[in-house]
Amino acid sequence: MSAAAAQADEASQPLPPLREDLRLHESAPDRDGAPAWAIQDPVTNRFYRIGWFEFECLLRWPGTPAEIAADIERTTPMAVDAAQVEEFARFLEQHQLLRPSAEGMQRLLAQASQPGWRHWRWWLHHYLFIRVPLVRPERLLARLLPWVQPLFSPAALWALLLASGLGLILVARQWDEFTHGVMDILTPAGIGGFLLALAISKTLHELGHALVATRLGVRVAHMGVAFVVLWPMLYTDTSESWRLRSHRQRLAISAAGVAVELALAGLATLLWALLEDGPLRQAMLYLATTGWALSLALNASPFMRFDGYFILSDLLDFPNLHERAGALARAWLRRTLLGLAEPDPEALPERTRRALVAFALVTWGYRLVVFLSIALAVYVFFFKILGIFLLGVEVVWFILRPIWSEVSVWRRRWDEVRANRRRLWRNLGLAGLGLLLMPWAFDVRAPGVAHPERLQVVYGPFPARLAAVHGPGPVAAGTVLARFEAPDLQVREGRSSAAIHALEQRLAGLPAEEGGLAQQQVTTERLREQLAEAQAVREEVERLQVGAEFEGVWQDVDPALQPGVWVGVREPLGVLADPRRWVVDAYVEQRQVARVLPGAAASFRPEQHLLAINARVLAVDPARSQRLGHAMLDARHGGAVATQSGSREALPVEALYRVRLLLDEPLPALRETRGSAVIEGTRQSLAWEGIKRVLAVVIRESGF
């Protein structure tokens, strides 16, 4: 049988009847004024928006596609063929809106006999988003509505706006105190208070949706908890709002939750500014931060199916915004990239079409970031084996599957692409592969500190009294930089000299004494001890004078250090620096250190400087740095290296290796200078670098 004959035979087959329990509601007209209706499935409480063509089909249902199409063409100005009717029939069958046949009934019975949530496959496909209805709030909402009716008046709106504005002004005048209070949220008690405020705020958020819907005559079927990646979130079923003919009324329901949260945040902000310190004021801080931050950052986003999406959809009176924009963007990609004669799924003005395509592209990028973040969160928060498995499910199901679905369409229609376009894509593919395999000389960037290669920091040798200190300025090698006095050494030196003199005289007189030879050995040992003590004292006295180890500039001398002041061993008196030769201590990541070789060209750009100074690599440490040699690189002091927060020492979080660079010219200021180093790395292909990174992650994370 030919394809045309098969299509004709299918068009002559009677269509299955509709389910008797379906309801049809007249809906708001489309943007172009065309009438619209909504099919309600009372079993699932879902609504399906249809247009004039679908409505005419339902009026003539059941029948054969050919008969329905012919009757619509005869009685209406629309041009319809049987294929369009068949496509609508497939839509109704896909959403189980048709009365099932015997085969379909068996399939439904088989689905009903499945274990559902008691089976691991159900959790595999549904753990990302699970809805659990908890209450049917119709009676409660009907009782609450008269009490909150005054809040819908213009006077209440102006009062809330004035209160919120006044609160923001007062907080701006106490901004430091407010931000300090926000930091207290990071404590265990603060986290508990924040979660409690979050629960209160979100409960009122959902009540806002439900009360506005009830006020507009929309039945709220149920309210409950939705688990997004097993994280609980409240939800309200307002799907019956599609029965409303006015998109402004649907907009009011969509925006009610965010409006309630913002109103609560505004009032809490005002109360925080007016209350005295205490638990109640801290509670207002929690309510204010949860309302402002989460409402504006999360709920207002139109790129996920949160309140922001429905608000934008109702504001534009553009139902199914994501699906319709995505369909337009896919058609645009097929035309632009492959040159296919792909028609737009719907006729729209050019400006609207471009805006929807741009919106879809941004939505895809946003969702890519969100889904990758969710995948990483799933990996981190679950134990490792399950985390890796769920990470793979997230990446495959939500990222790779949609991409592969579109690529599959491209593969099926590849023969429709013109030969020159296919040749262009093949050449681009080969060029991209070549670029990935070609070894590139990428620079290695690392934070670093520049300082003179030779530095002599002068400290007190031991607790002593300062006798003299050299003034700042250039000094020659051997110049005395500081002299100290130690009275206890003088006493020890005098005592030792007297003991030596007495023992020497004693040894000289022992031969003349009776039994003196027997005491000679003991006296000699005592003399040796005193001579050793005298030598130690002389060495200590020599340490009281510190000389310059090399020619340089003596600087950073504390003017408060005057002769007669006692100093300790940890108090620096000054620094001697050789200004002629400067080096940089740069800290390179472990994955890049193998690409740095001694003698490689480099440069160093100090902070607050526009020009970099040329350098070359002197040495690369063979072992990772256990601690930072320069505190100014610590992120806790404004540096670029993250360190372990629980340690007093600057212990890097990541494995870093010190690379020493020699600058071609000295810096004008004789002080340590923080900056960034750029080092010429060995050539390496992007493909090999990517493979190494993946293997490194696999090896690192494979230890269970």
Coordinates of C-alpha atoms in Angstrom, one line a residue, residues 243-614:
R243 CA -11.0 29.3 33.7
L244 CA -10.7 33.0 34.2
R245 CA -11.3 35.0 31.1
S246 CA -9.1 38.0 32.1
H247 CA -5.4 37.5 32.0
R248 CA -5.1 40.4 34.6
Q249 CA -7.0 38.3 37.1
R250 CA -4.5 35.4 36.4
L251 CA -1.7 37.9 36.8
A252 CA -3.1 38.9 40.2
I253 CA -3.1 35.3 41.4
S254 CA 0.5 34.7 40.1
A255 CA 1.9 37.9 41.7
A256 CA 0.0 37.5 45.0
G257 CA 2.7 35.3 46.6
V258 CA 5.6 37.6 45.8
A259 CA 3.5 40.6 46.8
V260 CA 2.8 39.1 50.2
E261 CA 6.4 38.2 50.8
L262 CA 7.6 41.7 49.8
A263 CA 4.9 43.3 52.0
L264 CA 6.0 41.1 54.9
A265 CA 9.6 42.0 54.2
G266 CA 8.8 45.7 54.1
L267 CA 6.9 45.6 57.5
A268 CA 9.7 43.5 59.1
T269 CA 12.3 46.0 57.8
L270 CA 10.4 48.9 59.4
L271 CA 9.9 47.0 62.7
W272 CA 13.6 46.1 62.8
A273 CA 14.5 49.8 62.5
L274 CA 12.1 50.7 65.3
L275 CA 12.6 47.9 67.8
E276 CA 15.3 47.7 70.5
D277 CA 18.0 45.0 70.4
G278 CA 16.5 41.6 71.4
P279 CA 15.0 38.4 70.1
L280 CA 12.1 40.1 68.5
R281 CA 14.3 42.5 66.5
Q282 CA 16.4 39.6 65.3
A283 CA 13.3 37.8 64.2
M284 CA 12.3 40.8 62.1
L285 CA 15.7 40.7 60.6
Y286 CA 15.2 37.1 59.5
L287 CA 11.8 37.9 58.0
A288 CA 13.2 40.9 56.1
T289 CA 16.2 39.1 54.7
T290 CA 14.2 36.0 53.6
G291 CA 11.5 38.1 52.0
W292 CA 13.7 40.5 50.1
A293 CA 16.4 38.0 49.1
L294 CA 14.3 35.0 48.1
S295 CA 11.4 36.8 46.5
L296 CA 13.6 38.9 44.3
A297 CA 16.4 36.4 43.6
L298 CA 14.4 33.1 43.3
N299 CA 10.6 33.6 42.8
A300 CA 11.0 36.6 40.4
S301 CA 13.1 34.6 37.9
P302 CA 11.1 34.0 34.6
F303 CA 13.5 31.3 33.4
M304 CA 12.2 28.6 35.7
R305 CA 8.6 27.7 36.3
F306 CA 8.4 29.8 39.4
D307 CA 6.1 32.8 40.1
G308 CA 8.2 35.0 37.9
Y309 CA 7.5 32.8 34.9
F310 CA 3.7 32.9 35.4
I311 CA 3.8 36.6 36.2
L312 CA 5.6 37.3 32.9
S313 CA 3.3 34.9 31.0
D314 CA 0.2 36.6 32.4
L315 CA 1.6 40.1 32.0
L316 CA 2.2 39.4 28.3
D317 CA -1.0 37.3 28.0
F318 CA 1.2 34.7 26.4
P319 CA 0.3 31.2 27.7
N320 CA 2.9 28.4 27.6
L321 CA 5.7 30.9 27.2
H322 CA 8.6 28.5 27.7
E323 CA 7.2 25.9 25.3
R324 CA 6.3 28.3 22.6
A325 CA 9.5 30.3 22.8
G326 CA 11.5 27.0 22.8
A327 CA 9.7 25.8 19.6
L328 CA 10.4 29.2 17.9
A329 CA 14.1 29.0 18.9
R330 CA 14.5 25.5 17.6
A331 CA 13.0 26.5 14.3
W332 CA 15.3 29.5 14.2
L333 CA 18.3 27.3 14.9
R334 CA 17.4 24.9 12.1
R335 CA 17.0 27.7 9.7
T336 CA 20.1 29.6 10.8
L337 CA 22.6 26.8 11.3
L338 CA 21.4 24.2 8.8
G339 CA 19.6 26.4 6.3
L340 CA 16.4 24.2 6.5
A341 CA 13.1 25.4 5.2
E342 CA 11.7 25.2 8.8
P343 CA 8.5 27.2 9.2
D344 CA 7.8 28.9 12.6
P345 CA 5.3 26.9 14.7
E346 CA 3.0 29.9 14.9
A347 CA 2.7 33.2 13.0
L348 CA 3.8 36.1 15.2
P349 CA 5.1 39.7 14.5
E350 CA 8.8 39.8 13.7
R351 CA 9.6 41.8 16.8
T352 CA 7.7 39.4 19.1
R353 CA 9.4 36.4 17.4
R354 CA 12.9 37.8 17.9
A355 CA 12.2 38.6 21.5
L356 CA 10.9 35.0 22.1
V357 CA 13.9 33.5 20.4
A358 CA 16.2 35.6 22.6
F359 CA 14.2 34.7 25.7
A360 CA 14.5 31.0 24.9
L361 CA 18.2 31.1 24.3
V362 CA 18.7 32.9 27.7
T363 CA 16.4 30.4 29.4
W364 CA 18.4 27.5 28.0
G365 CA 21.7 29.0 29.3
Y366 CA 20.1 29.8 32.6
R367 CA 18.7 26.2 33.0
L368 CA 22.1 24.7 32.0
V369 CA 23.7 26.5 34.9
V370 CA 20.9 25.6 37.3
F371 CA 20.8 21.9 36.3
L372 CA 24.6 21.7 36.5
S373 CA 24.4 23.3 40.0
I374 CA 21.7 20.8 41.0
A375 CA 23.8 17.9 39.7
L376 CA 26.8 19.1 41.8
A377 CA 24.6 19.6 44.8
V378 CA 23.1 16.1 44.5
Y379 CA 26.7 14.8 44.3
V380 CA 27.9 16.7 47.3
F381 CA 24.9 16.1 49.7
F382 CA 24.5 12.4 49.1
F383 CA 27.0 9.7 50.0
K384 CA 29.6 9.2 47.2
I385 CA 28.3 6.1 45.3
L386 CA 24.7 7.4 45.2
G387 CA 25.9 11.0 44.6
I388 CA 27.9 9.9 41.5
F389 CA 24.9 7.9 40.2
L390 CA 22.5 10.7 40.7
L391 CA 25.0 13.2 39.2
G392 CA 25.0 11.0 36.0
V393 CA 21.2 10.9 36.0
E394 CA 21.0 14.7 36.2
V395 CA 23.5 15.3 33.5
V396 CA 22.1 12.7 31.1
W397 CA 18.4 13.3 31.7
F398 CA 18.2 17.1 32.0
I399 CA 21.2 18.3 29.9
L400 CA 22.3 15.7 27.4
R401 CA 18.9 14.2 26.6
P402 CA 17.4 17.6 25.3
I403 CA 20.5 18.3 23.3
W404 CA 20.5 14.8 21.8
S405 CA 16.8 15.1 21.0
E406 CA 17.5 18.2 18.8
V407 CA 20.7 16.7 17.4
S408 CA 18.7 13.6 16.4
V409 CA 16.3 15.8 14.4
W410 CA 19.3 17.3 12.6
R411 CA 20.6 13.9 11.8
R412 CA 17.3 12.7 10.3
R413 CA 17.1 15.8 8.2
W414 CA 20.7 16.0 7.2
D415 CA 19.9 15.1 3.6
E416 CA 17.7 18.2 3.4
V417 CA 20.7 20.5 4.1
R418 CA 22.3 22.0 1.0
A419 CA 25.6 20.5 -0.1
N420 CA 27.6 23.7 0.5
R421 CA 26.1 24.0 4.0
R422 CA 27.0 20.4 4.8
R423 CA 30.6 21.0 3.5
L424 CA 30.8 24.1 5.6
W425 CA 29.9 22.2 8.8
R426 CA 32.2 19.4 8.0
N427 CA 35.1 21.9 7.5
L428 CA 34.2 23.6 10.7
G429 CA 34.1 20.3 12.6
L430 CA 37.5 19.3 11.2
A431 CA 38.9 22.8 12.0
G432 CA 37.5 22.5 15.6
L433 CA 39.0 19.1 16.0
G434 CA 42.3 20.4 14.8
L435 CA 42.2 23.3 17.2
L436 CA 41.5 20.9 20.0
L437 CA 44.4 18.6 19.1
M438 CA 46.9 21.4 18.2
P439 CA 49.4 22.1 21.0
W440 CA 48.8 25.7 22.3
A441 CA 51.1 27.8 24.4
F442 CA 48.7 29.0 27.1
D443 CA 50.0 31.2 29.9
V444 CA 49.9 30.1 33.5
R445 CA 48.5 32.8 35.8
A446 CA 49.2 32.9 39.5
P447 CA 49.1 35.3 42.4
G448 CA 52.5 36.4 43.8
V449 CA 54.5 38.8 45.9
A450 CA 57.5 40.7 44.7
H451 CA 60.3 41.5 47.1
P452 CA 64.1 42.0 47.1
E453 CA 65.9 38.7 46.8
R454 CA 68.2 39.5 49.8
L455 CA 66.4 40.7 52.9
Q456 CA 67.7 40.9 56.5
V457 CA 65.2 41.5 59.2
V458 CA 66.8 42.6 62.4
Y459 CA 65.4 41.3 65.7
G460 CA 66.6 41.4 69.2
P461 CA 68.9 38.4 69.9
F462 CA 67.2 37.9 73.2
P463 CA 65.4 40.2 75.6
A464 CA 67.8 43.1 75.9
R465 CA 68.1 46.8 76.2
L466 CA 68.6 48.8 73.1
A467 CA 71.9 50.8 73.2
A468 CA 71.9 52.3 69.7
V469 CA 70.2 51.9 66.3
H470 CA 71.4 53.0 62.9
G471 CA 69.4 55.6 61.1
P472 CA 67.4 54.7 57.9
G473 CA 69.3 55.0 54.7
P474 CA 71.9 53.2 52.5
V475 CA 74.5 51.2 54.5
A476 CA 77.6 49.3 53.5
A477 CA 78.2 45.6 54.4
G478 CA 79.4 45.2 58.0
T479 CA 77.8 48.4 59.2
V480 CA 76.5 48.0 62.8
L481 CA 72.7 48.3 62.5
A482 CA 71.8 47.9 66.2
R483 CA 73.6 47.5 69.5
F484 CA 72.1 46.0 72.7
E485 CA 72.9 45.9 76.3
A486 CA 72.3 43.0 78.7
P487 CA 73.2 43.8 82.4
D488 CA 72.9 40.1 83.4
L489 CA 75.6 39.3 80.8
Q490 CA 77.9 41.8 82.4
V491 CA 77.3 40.3 85.8
R492 CA 77.9 36.8 84.4
E493 CA 81.1 38.0 82.6
G494 CA 82.5 39.6 85.8
R495 CA 81.6 36.5 87.9
S496 CA 83.2 34.2 85.4
S497 CA 86.4 36.3 85.1
A498 CA 86.7 36.3 88.9
A499 CA 86.2 32.6 89.1
I500 CA 88.8 31.9 86.4
H501 CA 91.3 34.1 88.1
A502 CA 90.7 32.4 91.5
L503 CA 91.0 28.9 90.0
E504 CA 94.2 29.8 88.1
Q505 CA 95.7 31.0 91.4
R506 CA 94.5 27.9 93.2
L507 CA 96.1 25.7 90.6
A508 CA 99.4 27.5 90.8
G509 CA 99.5 27.0 94.6
L510 CA 98.4 23.3 94.8
P511 CA 101.8 21.7 94.2
A512 CA 103.1 23.4 97.3
E513 CA 100.3 22.1 99.5
E514 CA 100.1 18.7 101.1
G515 CA 97.7 16.6 99.1
G516 CA 97.5 19.3 96.4
L517 CA 98.2 16.9 93.6
A518 CA 95.0 15.0 94.5
Q519 CA 92.9 18.2 94.1
Q520 CA 94.6 19.3 90.9
Q521 CA 92.3 17.3 88.6
V522 CA 89.1 18.5 90.2
T523 CA 90.2 22.1 90.1
T524 CA 91.3 21.8 86.5
E525 CA 87.8 20.5 85.5
R526 CA 86.2 23.5 87.3
L527 CA 88.5 25.8 85.5
R528 CA 87.5 24.3 82.1
E529 CA 83.8 24.8 83.1
Q530 CA 84.4 28.5 83.9
L531 CA 86.4 29.0 80.7
A532 CA 83.5 27.5 78.7
E533 CA 81.1 29.8 80.5
A534 CA 83.3 32.8 79.7
Q535 CA 83.4 31.7 76.0
A536 CA 79.6 31.4 76.0
V537 CA 79.2 34.8 77.6
R538 CA 81.5 36.3 75.0
E539 CA 79.5 34.8 72.2
E540 CA 76.3 36.2 73.7
V541 CA 78.0 39.6 74.0
E542 CA 78.9 39.4 70.3
R543 CA 75.2 38.9 69.5
L544 CA 74.5 42.2 71.1
Q545 CA 75.9 43.9 68.0
V546 CA 74.0 43.2 64.7
G547 CA 75.8 44.1 61.5
A548 CA 74.7 44.4 57.9
E549 CA 75.2 41.2 56.0
F550 CA 75.3 43.0 52.6
E551 CA 75.2 46.4 51.1
G552 CA 71.7 47.7 50.9
V553 CA 69.1 50.1 52.3
W554 CA 68.2 50.1 56.0
Q555 CA 64.5 51.0 56.4
D556 CA 61.3 50.5 58.3
V557 CA 63.0 51.6 61.6
D558 CA 60.5 52.3 64.3
P559 CA 61.0 55.9 65.4
A560 CA 59.7 55.0 68.9
L561 CA 62.7 52.8 69.4
Q562 CA 65.1 54.9 71.5
P563 CA 68.3 53.9 73.4
G564 CA 67.3 52.4 76.7
V565 CA 64.2 50.7 75.5
W566 CA 63.9 47.0 76.2
V567 CA 63.0 44.8 73.2
G568 CA 62.0 41.2 72.7
V569 CA 63.0 38.5 70.2
R570 CA 59.8 38.9 68.1
E571 CA 59.9 42.7 67.7
P572 CA 61.5 43.7 64.3
L573 CA 63.8 46.7 64.6
G574 CA 64.2 47.3 60.8
V575 CA 64.7 45.6 57.5
L576 CA 67.9 45.7 55.3
A577 CA 67.0 45.2 51.6
D578 CA 69.2 44.9 48.6
P579 CA 67.3 47.0 46.0
R580 CA 69.3 45.8 43.0
R581 CA 67.8 42.3 42.5
W582 CA 64.1 41.5 42.9
V583 CA 62.3 38.2 42.9
V584 CA 58.6 37.1 42.9
D585 CA 57.2 34.2 44.9
A586 CA 54.2 33.0 42.8
Y587 CA 51.9 30.2 43.8
V588 CA 50.8 28.0 41.0
E589 CA 48.0 25.4 41.1
Q590 CA 49.0 21.7 41.1
R591 CA 47.3 21.0 37.8
Q592 CA 49.4 23.6 36.0
V593 CA 52.7 23.4 37.7
A594 CA 54.0 20.7 35.3
R595 CA 53.7 23.3 32.5
V596 CA 56.2 25.7 34.2
L597 CA 59.9 25.1 33.5
P598 CA 63.0 27.0 34.9
G599 CA 64.1 29.6 32.4
A600 CA 60.6 30.2 31.0
A601 CA 59.7 33.8 30.2
A602 CA 57.2 35.5 32.6
S603 CA 55.9 38.9 33.7
F604 CA 54.7 40.4 36.9
R605 CA 52.1 43.2 37.2
P606 CA 51.9 44.8 40.7
E607 CA 48.5 45.8 42.0
Q608 CA 47.5 49.3 41.1
H609 CA 50.0 49.3 38.2
L610 CA 49.1 49.3 34.5
L611 CA 52.4 48.0 33.1
A612 CA 53.9 44.6 33.8
I613 CA 57.6 43.9 34.5
N614 CA 59.4 41.2 32.5

